[in-house]
mmCIF file of C-alpha atoms in Angstrom:
data_model
loop_
_atom_site.group_PDB
_atom_site.id
_atom_site.type_symbol
_atom_site.label_atom_id
_atom_site.label_comp_id
_atom_site.label_asym_id
_atom_site.label_seq_id
_atom_site.Cartn_x
_atom_site.Cartn_y
_atom_site.Cartn_z
ATOM 1 C CA MET U 1 200.359 110.656 -262.028
ATOM 2 C CA PRO U 2 202.021 107.240 -262.225
ATOM 3 C CA VAL U 3 201.179 104.878 -259.377
ATOM 4 C CA VAL U 4 203.467 101.951 -258.666
ATOM 5 C CA ARG U 5 202.128 99.319 -256.266
ATOM 6 C CA ILE U 6 204.489 96.856 -254.653
ATOM 7 C CA ASP U 7 203.204 93.843 -252.739
ATOM 8 C CA MET U 8 205.879 92.138 -250.672
ATOM 9 C CA PHE U 9 206.322 90.181 -247.478
ATOM 10 C CA GLU U 10 206.360 92.330 -244.380
ATOM 11 C CA GLY U 11 209.501 92.750 -242.310
ATOM 12 C CA ARG U 12 211.733 95.109 -244.252
ATOM 13 C CA ASN U 13 213.061 98.131 -242.404
ATOM 14 C CA ARG U 14 212.378 101.765 -243.176
ATOM 15 C CA GLU U 15 215.774 102.331 -244.814
ATOM 16 C CA THR U 16 215.197 99.476 -247.266
ATOM 17 C CA LYS U 17 211.752 100.793 -248.173
ATOM 18 C CA GLN U 18 213.148 104.312 -248.624
ATOM 19 C CA GLU U 19 215.820 103.008 -251.002
ATOM 20 C CA LEU U 20 213.182 101.080 -252.952
ATOM 21 C CA VAL U 21 210.911 104.136 -253.266
ATOM 22 C CA LYS U 22 213.831 106.340 -254.337
ATOM 23 C CA SER U 23 215.005 103.843 -256.967
ATOM 24 C CA ILE U 24 211.552 103.139 -258.384
ATOM 25 C CA THR U 25 210.845 106.869 -258.587
ATOM 26 C CA ALA U 26 214.123 107.558 -260.385
ATOM 27 C CA GLU U 27 213.445 104.817 -262.930
ATOM 28 C CA MET U 28 209.906 106.046 -263.605
ATOM 29 C CA VAL U 29 211.291 109.537 -264.226
ATOM 30 C CA ARG U 30 214.059 108.195 -266.479
ATOM 31 C CA ILE U 31 211.828 105.928 -268.533
ATOM 32 C CA THR U 32 208.617 107.972 -268.773
ATOM 33 C CA GLY U 33 209.943 111.513 -268.499
ATOM 34 C CA CYS U 34 207.442 112.457 -265.800
ATOM 35 C CA GLY U 35 208.367 114.603 -262.823
ATOM 36 C CA ALA U 36 209.495 112.904 -259.628
ATOM 37 C CA ALA U 37 206.819 114.709 -257.633
ATOM 38 C CA SER U 38 204.113 112.994 -259.652
ATOM 39 C CA VAL U 39 205.325 109.442 -258.956
ATOM 40 C CA ASN U 40 203.436 107.592 -256.245
ATOM 41 C CA VAL U 41 204.877 104.382 -254.814
ATOM 42 C CA ILE U 42 202.621 102.340 -252.554
ATOM 43 C CA ILE U 43 204.127 99.476 -250.589
ATOM 44 C CA ASN U 44 201.707 96.847 -249.325
ATOM 45 C CA ASN U 45 203.298 94.724 -246.628
ATOM 46 C CA VAL U 46 201.673 91.311 -246.579
ATOM 47 C CA ALA U 47 202.078 88.714 -243.848
ATOM 48 C CA LYS U 48 203.270 85.337 -245.098
ATOM 49 C CA ASP U 49 200.117 83.806 -243.608
ATOM 50 C CA ASP U 50 198.101 86.001 -245.997
ATOM 51 C CA TRP U 51 200.045 85.094 -249.174
ATOM 52 C CA GLY U 52 199.571 81.839 -251.015
ATOM 53 C CA LEU U 53 201.585 80.428 -253.888
ATOM 54 C CA GLY U 54 201.517 77.033 -255.484
ATOM 55 C CA GLY U 55 198.715 75.912 -253.182
ATOM 56 C CA GLU U 56 200.631 76.660 -249.989
ATOM 57 C CA LEU U 57 200.901 79.569 -247.617
ATOM 58 C CA ALA U 58 204.145 81.454 -247.983
ATOM 59 C CA SER U 59 204.727 80.966 -244.249
ATOM 60 C CA ALA U 60 204.975 77.209 -244.849
ATOM 61 C CA LYS U 61 207.091 77.549 -247.986
ATOM 62 C CA PHE U 62 209.483 80.163 -246.608
ATOM 63 C CA PRO U 63 209.467 79.813 -242.818
ATOM 64 C CA ASP U 64 212.820 81.516 -242.206
ATOM 65 C CA SER U 65 212.920 84.242 -244.836
#
């Protein structure tokens, strides 16, 4: 039962997340040989105010993205 966890900034739409889950699942199946039904993809949407990098909040570093 592979579990893939993705942490990313919030704000992406459902279609984008669906494409990501489909692609990650397909690659796990291709590379590991496991069945698609056993692949779990968990997307954690994180607010930029809750993500720090290089000593700054992401909201300050990337205000428009």
